[in-house]
Amino acid sequence: MPGKDFKKSAHEETEAENARTKNFEDLFKALLEDTLKDQKSLEGKIVKGRIVAIDHDAIVVNVSSKSEGRIPLKEFGDAERSTLKVGAQVDVYIERYEGRDGGMILSHQKAIQEVTWMKLAQAFEEKKPISGKILGMVKGGLSVDLGGTVAFLPGSQVDIRPSRDSGELIGTDQMFLIVKIDEARGNIVVSRRAVLEEERASDKARLLSELKQGMIVKGVVKNLAPYGAFIDLGGIDGLLHISDLSYNKRVSIEDVLRVGQMVEVMVIRFNRENERISLGLRQLEKDPWQTIHEIHKVGSIVPATITNITEYGAFAELSEGIEGLIHAREMTWHKKDVIPSEVVAQKDEVQVMILEIDSAKRRISLGLKQCTENLFEIFSKNYPVGSQVETEIKGITEFGLLVTLPHGIEFAVHKSELSWTLPPDEALSRYHIGQRIQLKVTKVSCEEEFIGLSVKQVSNNASMARLQAIEKGQNIKARIIRIADSGLEVDLGGDVLSFIHRSELGEDSTHQNPHFYKVGDVIEAKVTKINVQTQQVLLSVKALDLEERSRILSEYTGNVEKENSFSSALERALEFKE
């Protein structure tokens, strides 16, 4: 039937249309799912995008023909922002798709970070230095920009030597070595010190191969010390000792050098084995000692400035780099034991005489007193040999008396010149400070700066007559005037004194105690020795006792042998005294 066939045909067409529609939807769904699948696979990756629009705060970037996204302008630096234009390509990081409409969340900054991170990871694996800019101070160190990724530079890794102030590095580009990288946390630790040490090692090897004694090199002052300065020659340090700083010994390290200063120095000693380098600065100057004899002459009087005072003298500067020593004995005619600080003061301007020049040892001997009148010459004119002078005892030493002579000359009277008869030490003990004494001038030598003085030669006329009346072997009476542990001091009359040693007071120790006697007692003794020139008389009580015993035995026993024995003992005692 025609109507029935028509309905059947329309129904079939509808079903066919529905099938086509379903197939199209399935195909579209499949295509969409494939597209979304492809898009999902791009999430977290860096791709090239094309700028399709720019507004006041962002750019629109087309990643594919189907997807676009916005990137804020603040993610671009000033330099990059000036180059942005429609149609230009930029690196973008696809964070995610927002939905079926294909909207995308994009980031240019993360794209840069990802690229940078990959480069940093590669540099870390290969241990290659990278460039970065120091941004500023943070706790424990500095922050560093490694091309968009911020790293941490510990304070201990800033320089080879610890530095108190690293602020001068802020804003500068430096080379770093990555020592630690943590991708999960996004942490990077770098070291500038490692790069410097590597450069230093390379420079050091090169420098050691080229360095020679006498070479002039440039370096940077790294550190100052009381004994000198350390100079960085580029990979290795050398020591500039203070003695090689300048020919002027008064110059200090701080007067010439400062840390960080570039200097030119000479290699004066170099030990390649232990890598020790001694440097000199003064060696680059003209040595004033090479022409010393042209500038200064022995015997000339020149002006000088006192630069330093010591216990043994004072140093004086004659000219730049030339110093001499004024020894204490050359400071004044008055004293032998001079305290230099009592004569001159630092920075005093004085006149000195050049006494000696030793250019080999770089020494000059100077005299201060030679620029004044010689007091020994004045004294010799007023007090010739044989004259007498009265003075006061200023001091007593184990050697004698210290006195001050006219014209202010301080001198000594040796203890051997105190008495003709007393032992020197015994004679010395009789004097005291402040006592006035009469002295005889026995010698004056201006060249030797010596004056001979004597107490015992002042008045010997009366004693001479008494001495001439005394003979060896004579028995003589003497009055005790002083008792000492070592013996008795006695007066023989006529200003002649003698001293009987305790060993001559008796034959044994029981009779040799000086304290058995008292001052004023008159005792008899035998003269065992006499010297008129030195006015020395030696007495012995023991010799007198031996003689008396010999006489008594001879009278009452007639024993010749014993008489001869005692006589021989007496003779031996007398011979021993000779």
Coordinates of C-alpha atoms in Angstrom, one line a residue, residues 86 99 166 183 229 235 237 277 299 313 409 435 533:
V86 CA 51.2 41.3 19.1
G99 CA 37.5 23.7 31.6
S166 CA 80.2 41.7 52.6
E183 CA 64.3 20.5 43.4
A229 CA 102.3 43.1 55.6
G235 CA 97.2 33.1 43.9
D237 CA 100.8 35.5 49.4
I277 CA 108.1 34.6 49.2
G299 CA 134.7 64.5 62.4
G313 CA 122.0 55.5 74.2
I409 CA 133.1 65.7 86.5
Q435 CA 132.2 62.8 104.1
Q533 CA 157.1 53.2 99.0

